[in-house]
Amino acid sequence: MIIMDTTPEINLEKIKKQAVVFESENLEFRTYLKNYAHSKQIDIMVQRLNGIYSNAIDCTQCGNCCKELQPSLAENDIAFMASVKNCSVQQFENEHTQYDELDKYRFMKSQPCLFLKEKKCSIYENRPASCDEYPHLNKPDFKYRLKSVLANYELCPIVYNVVEALKKETHFKK
Ligand code: SF4
Ligand code: SF4
């Protein structure tokens, strides 16, 4: 079993550059992982690594997902956010949200998120479930979700470090 053997990489500029350098390697890793082990075994490895790196990386010193992504919002999120902003739900929807291409899901319009203060969420205790669940590493069938996981590799240090540690743990040859 590999315990974290290096300090996690948290330099966002460096991670972004590495994502370009490792682009084709990461595609090869997707294929490699599909044949490496049963999906449940990989999920166990990923969840352990996620625990290690989530503890080692301080999200309040990062906040990059709140700058770069637009969280999806449920009705109760919008109602709560409207109450924080002291406006009606309708006004909040009109001014601060937008639908996805299929008009199915509502997302926060602003980037960075208007509730991000410096690098911290100002409504952390009541943040949307989509924010709480990010970066979605604990969901099942990681190896079949690697394409969507890799979309977050360049912007989330937790994802970056977990994927790089998983390469080592599964003896993937770079
Ligand atoms: S609601 Fe909070 S956690 Fe979610 S994107 Fe905005 S600042 Fe980040
Ligand atoms: S979840 Fe990832 S991108 Fe978001 S604040 Fe934490 S380390 Fe940064």
PDB file of C-alpha atoms and ligand atoms in Angstrom:
ATOM      1  CA  MET A   1       0.000   0.000   0.000  1.00  0.00           C
ATOM      2  CA  ILE A   2       1.351   3.408  -0.956  1.00  0.00           C
ATOM      3  CA  ILE A   3       0.955   6.223   1.509  1.00  0.00           C
ATOM      4  CA  MET A   4       1.448   9.752   0.199  1.00  0.00           C
ATOM      5  CA  ASP A   5       5.211   9.897  -0.353  1.00  0.00           C
ATOM      6  CA  THR A   6       5.537  13.512  -1.454  1.00  0.00           C
ATOM      7  CA  THR A   7       4.021  16.825  -0.594  1.00  0.00           C
ATOM      8  CA  PRO A   8       0.937  17.280  -2.767  1.00  0.00           C
ATOM      9  CA  GLU A   9       1.263  19.582  -5.752  1.00  0.00           C
ATOM     10  CA  ILE A  10      -0.952  22.613  -5.158  1.00  0.00           C
ATOM     11  CA  ASN A  11       0.586  25.110  -7.572  1.00  0.00           C
ATOM     12  CA  LEU A  12      -2.299  25.799  -9.952  1.00  0.00           C
ATOM     13  CA  GLU A  13      -0.069  27.230 -12.699  1.00  0.00           C
ATOM     14  CA  LYS A  14       2.177  24.189 -12.607  1.00  0.00           C
ATOM     15  CA  ILE A  15      -0.798  21.805 -12.594  1.00  0.00           C
ATOM     16  CA  LYS A  16      -2.258  23.559 -15.622  1.00  0.00           C
ATOM     17  CA  LYS A  17       1.021  23.187 -17.512  1.00  0.00           C
ATOM     18  CA  GLN A  18       1.373  19.544 -16.458  1.00  0.00           C
ATOM     19  CA  ALA A  19      -2.137  18.865 -17.765  1.00  0.00           C
ATOM     20  CA  VAL A  20      -0.964  19.891 -21.244  1.00  0.00           C
ATOM     21  CA  VAL A  21       2.251  17.857 -20.960  1.00  0.00           C
ATOM     22  CA  PHE A  22       0.361  14.778 -19.700  1.00  0.00           C
ATOM     23  CA  GLU A  23      -2.594  15.008 -22.086  1.00  0.00           C
ATOM     24  CA  SER A  24      -1.759  11.979 -24.213  1.00  0.00           C
ATOM     25  CA  GLU A  25      -0.388  10.085 -21.202  1.00  0.00           C
ATOM     26  CA  ASN A  26      -3.706  10.575 -19.443  1.00  0.00           C
ATOM     27  CA  LEU A  27      -5.566   9.155 -22.436  1.00  0.00           C
ATOM     28  CA  GLU A  28      -3.310   6.090 -22.291  1.00  0.00           C
ATOM     29  CA  PHE A  29      -3.978   5.821 -18.554  1.00  0.00           C
ATOM     30  CA  ARG A  30      -7.729   5.703 -19.231  1.00  0.00           C
ATOM     31  CA  THR A  31      -7.266   2.659 -21.431  1.00  0.00           C
ATOM     32  CA  TYR A  32      -4.793   1.096 -19.018  1.00  0.00           C
ATOM     33  CA  LEU A  33      -7.097   1.487 -16.038  1.00  0.00           C
ATOM     34  CA  LYS A  34     -10.049  -0.116 -17.789  1.00  0.00           C
ATOM     35  CA  ASN A  35      -8.074  -3.357 -18.002  1.00  0.00           C
ATOM     36  CA  TYR A  36      -6.165  -3.059 -14.736  1.00  0.00           C
ATOM     37  CA  ALA A  37      -8.621  -4.363 -12.149  1.00  0.00           C
ATOM     38  CA  HIS A  38     -12.274  -4.739 -11.282  1.00  0.00           C
ATOM     39  CA  SER A  39     -14.103  -1.436 -11.039  1.00  0.00           C
ATOM     40  CA  LYS A  40     -14.828  -1.897  -7.314  1.00  0.00           C
ATOM     41  CA  GLN A  41     -11.138  -2.479  -6.531  1.00  0.00           C
ATOM     42  CA  ILE A  42     -10.214   0.737  -8.295  1.00  0.00           C
ATOM     43  CA  ASP A  43     -12.972   2.616  -6.480  1.00  0.00           C
ATOM     44  CA  ILE A  44     -11.489   1.489  -3.158  1.00  0.00           C
ATOM     45  CA  MET A  45      -8.027   2.736  -4.184  1.00  0.00           C
ATOM     46  CA  VAL A  46      -9.415   6.057  -5.401  1.00  0.00           C
ATOM     47  CA  GLN A  47     -11.487   6.614  -2.272  1.00  0.00           C
ATOM     48  CA  ARG A  48      -8.448   6.014  -0.070  1.00  0.00           C
ATOM     49  CA  LEU A  49      -6.296   8.375  -2.132  1.00  0.00           C
ATOM     50  CA  ASN A  50      -9.083  10.920  -2.171  1.00  0.00           C
ATOM     51  CA  GLY A  51      -9.195  10.776   1.635  1.00  0.00           C
ATOM     52  CA  ILE A  52      -5.442  11.333   1.846  1.00  0.00           C
ATOM     53  CA  TYR A  53      -5.310  14.261  -0.579  1.00  0.00           C
ATOM     54  CA  SER A  54      -8.549  15.873   0.560  1.00  0.00           C
ATOM     55  CA  ASN A  55      -7.045  16.015   4.048  1.00  0.00           C
ATOM     56  CA  ALA A  56      -3.668  17.231   2.806  1.00  0.00           C
ATOM     57  CA  ILE A  57      -4.991  20.013   0.553  1.00  0.00           C
ATOM     58  CA  ASP A  58      -6.687  23.026   2.093  1.00  0.00           C
ATOM     59  CA  CYS A  59      -9.582  24.047  -0.152  1.00  0.00           C
ATOM     60  CA  THR A  60      -9.821  27.386   1.655  1.00  0.00           C
ATOM     61  CA  GLN A  61      -6.390  28.233   0.215  1.00  0.00           C
ATOM     62  CA  CYS A  62      -7.464  27.260  -3.299  1.00  0.00           C
ATOM     63  CA  GLY A  63     -11.074  27.998  -4.296  1.00  0.00           C
ATOM     64  CA  ASN A  64     -10.237  27.297  -7.932  1.00  0.00           C
ATOM     65  CA  CYS A  65     -13.398  25.278  -8.648  1.00  0.00           C
ATOM     66  CA  CYS A  66     -15.466  28.241  -7.399  1.00  0.00           C
ATOM     67  CA  LYS A  67     -13.596  30.471  -9.852  1.00  0.00           C
ATOM     68  CA  GLU A  68     -13.621  28.221 -12.881  1.00  0.00           C
ATOM     69  CA  LEU A  69     -16.852  26.213 -12.694  1.00  0.00           C
ATOM     70  CA  GLN A  70     -20.546  27.010 -12.561  1.00  0.00           C
ATOM     71  CA  PRO A  71     -22.303  24.780 -10.024  1.00  0.00           C
ATOM     72  CA  SER A  72     -25.710  23.343 -10.826  1.00  0.00           C
ATOM     73  CA  LEU A  73     -28.424  24.632  -8.519  1.00  0.00           C
ATOM     74  CA  ALA A  74     -31.493  22.908  -7.107  1.00  0.00           C
ATOM     75  CA  GLU A  75     -34.629  24.853  -6.217  1.00  0.00           C
ATOM     76  CA  ASN A  76     -33.739  24.895  -2.535  1.00  0.00           C
ATOM     77  CA  ASP A  77     -30.265  26.291  -3.357  1.00  0.00           C
ATOM     78  CA  ILE A  78     -31.806  29.140  -5.319  1.00  0.00           C
ATOM     79  CA  ALA A  79     -34.321  29.879  -2.558  1.00  0.00           C
ATOM     80  CA  PHE A  80     -31.528  29.979   0.016  1.00  0.00           C
ATOM     81  CA  MET A  81     -29.258  32.120  -2.150  1.00  0.00           C
ATOM     82  CA  ALA A  82     -32.103  34.544  -2.844  1.00  0.00           C
ATOM     83  CA  SER A  83     -32.678  34.896   0.908  1.00  0.00           C
ATOM     84  CA  VAL A  84     -28.962  35.627   1.443  1.00  0.00           C
ATOM     85  CA  LYS A  85     -29.072  38.275  -1.270  1.00  0.00           C
ATOM     86  CA  ASN A  86     -32.311  39.632   0.120  1.00  0.00           C
ATOM     87  CA  CYS A  87     -34.155  39.364  -3.169  1.00  0.00           C
ATOM     88  CA  SER A  88     -36.983  37.288  -4.611  1.00  0.00           C
ATOM     89  CA  VAL A  89     -36.365  33.834  -6.061  1.00  0.00           C
ATOM     90  CA  GLN A  90     -37.462  35.155  -9.448  1.00  0.00           C
ATOM     91  CA  GLN A  91     -35.020  38.043  -9.286  1.00  0.00           C
ATOM     92  CA  PHE A  92     -32.186  35.773  -8.222  1.00  0.00           C
ATOM     93  CA  GLU A  93     -32.955  33.345 -11.045  1.00  0.00           C
ATOM     94  CA  ASN A  94     -33.057  36.138 -13.603  1.00  0.00           C
ATOM     95  CA  GLU A  95     -29.897  37.879 -12.474  1.00  0.00           C
ATOM     96  CA  HIS A  96     -27.634  35.099 -11.287  1.00  0.00           C
ATOM     97  CA  THR A  97     -28.578  31.817 -12.972  1.00  0.00           C
ATOM     98  CA  GLN A  98     -28.838  30.356 -16.421  1.00  0.00           C
ATOM     99  CA  TYR A  99     -30.144  27.125 -17.935  1.00  0.00           C
ATOM    100  CA  ASP A 100     -27.983  24.539 -19.592  1.00  0.00           C
ATOM    101  CA  GLU A 101     -28.229  23.946 -23.350  1.00  0.00           C
ATOM    102  CA  LEU A 102     -31.193  21.596 -22.955  1.00  0.00           C
ATOM    103  CA  ASP A 103     -33.042  23.989 -20.640  1.00  0.00           C
ATOM    104  CA  LYS A 104     -33.026  21.249 -18.029  1.00  0.00           C
ATOM    105  CA  TYR A 105     -30.643  22.328 -15.274  1.00  0.00           C
ATOM    106  CA  ARG A 106     -29.994  25.710 -13.768  1.00  0.00           C
ATOM    107  CA  PHE A 107     -26.439  26.844 -13.166  1.00  0.00           C
ATOM    108  CA  MET A 108     -24.816  29.753 -11.447  1.00  0.00           C
ATOM    109  CA  LYS A 109     -24.178  32.414 -14.078  1.00  0.00           C
ATOM    110  CA  SER A 110     -21.208  34.230 -12.621  1.00  0.00           C
ATOM    111  CA  GLN A 111     -17.620  33.072 -12.708  1.00  0.00           C
ATOM    112  CA  PRO A 112     -16.154  33.320 -10.119  1.00  0.00           C
ATOM    113  CA  CYS A 113     -19.186  32.366  -8.061  1.00  0.00           C
ATOM    114  CA  LEU A 114     -20.724  35.421  -6.420  1.00  0.00           C
ATOM    115  CA  PHE A 115     -20.531  33.688  -3.022  1.00  0.00           C
ATOM    116  CA  LEU A 116     -16.759  33.250  -3.225  1.00  0.00           C
ATOM    117  CA  LYS A 117     -15.049  35.661  -0.850  1.00  0.00           C
ATOM    118  CA  GLU A 118     -11.302  35.649  -1.393  1.00  0.00           C
ATOM    119  CA  LYS A 119     -10.760  31.881  -1.576  1.00  0.00           C
ATOM    120  CA  LYS A 120     -13.607  30.796   0.684  1.00  0.00           C
ATOM    121  CA  CYS A 121     -17.274  30.033   0.205  1.00  0.00           C
ATOM    122  CA  SER A 122     -19.333  32.551   2.182  1.00  0.00           C
ATOM    123  CA  ILE A 123     -22.282  30.116   2.392  1.00  0.00           C
ATOM    124  CA  TYR A 124     -20.183  27.023   3.056  1.00  0.00           C
ATOM    125  CA  GLU A 125     -22.585  25.388   5.547  1.00  0.00           C
ATOM    126  CA  ASN A 126     -25.434  25.721   3.043  1.00  0.00           C
ATOM    127  CA  ARG A 127     -23.552  25.324  -0.233  1.00  0.00           C
ATOM    128  CA  PRO A 128     -25.289  23.413  -3.050  1.00  0.00           C
ATOM    129  CA  ALA A 129     -24.964  19.632  -3.117  1.00  0.00           C
ATOM    130  CA  SER A 130     -23.103  19.936  -6.428  1.00  0.00           C
ATOM    131  CA  CYS A 131     -20.423  21.995  -4.650  1.00  0.00           C
ATOM    132  CA  ASP A 132     -20.305  19.624  -1.685  1.00  0.00           C
ATOM    133  CA  GLU A 133     -19.851  16.608  -3.970  1.00  0.00           C
ATOM    134  CA  TYR A 134     -17.111  18.171  -6.102  1.00  0.00           C
ATOM    135  CA  PRO A 135     -14.683  16.799  -7.345  1.00  0.00           C
ATOM    136  CA  HIS A 136     -16.854  13.660  -7.450  1.00  0.00           C
ATOM    137  CA  LEU A 137     -14.049  11.214  -6.725  1.00  0.00           C
ATOM    138  CA  ASN A 138     -16.100   9.085  -4.341  1.00  0.00           C
ATOM    139  CA  LYS A 139     -18.762   8.179  -6.882  1.00  0.00           C
ATOM    140  CA  PRO A 140     -18.715   4.546  -8.098  1.00  0.00           C
ATOM    141  CA  ASP A 141     -17.124   3.283 -11.310  1.00  0.00           C
ATOM    142  CA  PHE A 142     -14.191   5.674 -11.346  1.00  0.00           C
ATOM    143  CA  LYS A 143     -12.493   3.824 -14.164  1.00  0.00           C
ATOM    144  CA  TYR A 144     -15.476   4.329 -16.440  1.00  0.00           C
ATOM    145  CA  ARG A 145     -15.781   7.975 -15.413  1.00  0.00           C
ATOM    146  CA  LEU A 146     -12.146   8.853 -15.992  1.00  0.00           C
ATOM    147  CA  LYS A 147     -12.936  11.038 -19.001  1.00  0.00           C
ATOM    148  CA  SER A 148     -15.068  13.385 -16.908  1.00  0.00           C
ATOM    149  CA  VAL A 149     -12.610  13.163 -13.992  1.00  0.00           C
ATOM    150  CA  LEU A 150      -9.801  14.262 -16.303  1.00  0.00           C
ATOM    151  CA  ALA A 151     -11.815  17.340 -17.238  1.00  0.00           C
ATOM    152  CA  ASN A 152     -11.094  18.475 -13.661  1.00  0.00           C
ATOM    153  CA  TYR A 153      -7.463  17.357 -13.611  1.00  0.00           C
ATOM    154  CA  GLU A 154      -6.125  20.720 -14.725  1.00  0.00           C
ATOM    155  CA  LEU A 155      -8.127  22.799 -12.291  1.00  0.00           C
ATOM    156  CA  CYS A 156      -8.438  20.789  -9.084  1.00  0.00           C
ATOM    157  CA  PRO A 157      -5.272  19.899  -7.151  1.00  0.00           C
ATOM    158  CA  ILE A 158      -7.082  17.032  -5.402  1.00  0.00           C
ATOM    159  CA  VAL A 159      -7.946  15.411  -8.743  1.00  0.00           C
ATOM    160  CA  TYR A 160      -4.450  16.018 -10.095  1.00  0.00           C
ATOM    161  CA  ASN A 161      -2.738  14.429  -7.094  1.00  0.00           C
ATOM    162  CA  VAL A 162      -5.145  11.489  -6.864  1.00  0.00           C
ATOM    163  CA  VAL A 163      -4.720  10.640 -10.555  1.00  0.00           C
ATOM    164  CA  GLU A 164      -0.923  10.919 -10.357  1.00  0.00           C
ATOM    165  CA  ALA A 165      -0.834   8.751  -7.213  1.00  0.00           C
ATOM    166  CA  LEU A 166      -3.141   6.229  -8.863  1.00  0.00           C
ATOM    167  CA  LYS A 167      -0.748   5.980 -11.808  1.00  0.00           C
ATOM    168  CA  LYS A 168       1.998   4.986  -9.364  1.00  0.00           C
ATOM    169  CA  GLU A 169      -0.183   2.645  -7.367  1.00  0.00           C
ATOM    170  CA  THR A 170      -1.346   0.774 -10.451  1.00  0.00           C
ATOM    171  CA  HIS A 171       2.243   0.583 -11.810  1.00  0.00           C
ATOM    172  CA  PHE A 172       1.313   2.569 -14.910  1.00  0.00           C
ATOM    173  CA  LYS A 173       4.465   3.128 -16.953  1.00  0.00           C
ATOM    174  CA  LYS A 174       4.819   6.733 -18.030  1.00  0.00           C
TER     175      LYS A 174
HETATM  176  S1  SF4 B   1     -21.632  28.246  -3.636  1.00  0.00           S
HETATM  177 FE1  SF4 B   1     -19.734  28.290  -2.454  1.00  0.00          FE
HETATM  178  S2  SF4 B   1     -18.771  26.294  -2.855  1.00  0.00           S
HETATM  179 FE2  SF4 B   1     -20.326  26.613  -4.451  1.00  0.00          FE
HETATM  180  S3  SF4 B   1     -19.210  27.579  -6.195  1.00  0.00           S
HETATM  181 FE3  SF4 B   1     -20.084  29.231  -4.913  1.00  0.00          FE
HETATM  182  S4  SF4 B   1     -18.421  29.795  -3.519  1.00  0.00           S
HETATM  183 FE4  SF4 B   1     -17.935  27.762  -4.350  1.00  0.00          FE
HETATM  184  S1  SF4 B   2     -12.137  21.007  -4.565  1.00  0.00           S
HETATM  185 FE1  SF4 B   2     -10.221  21.177  -5.752  1.00  0.00          FE
HETATM  186  S2  SF4 B   2     -10.400  23.064  -6.984  1.00  0.00           S
HETATM  187 FE2  SF4 B   2     -11.979  23.115  -5.380  1.00  0.00          FE
HETATM  188  S3  SF4 B   2     -11.041  24.305  -3.723  1.00  0.00           S
HETATM  189 FE3  SF4 B   2     -10.669  22.130  -3.279  1.00  0.00          FE
HETATM  190  S4  SF4 B   2      -8.668  21.670  -4.199  1.00  0.00           S
HETATM  191 FE4  SF4 B   2      -9.372  23.608  -5.070  1.00  0.00          FE
END
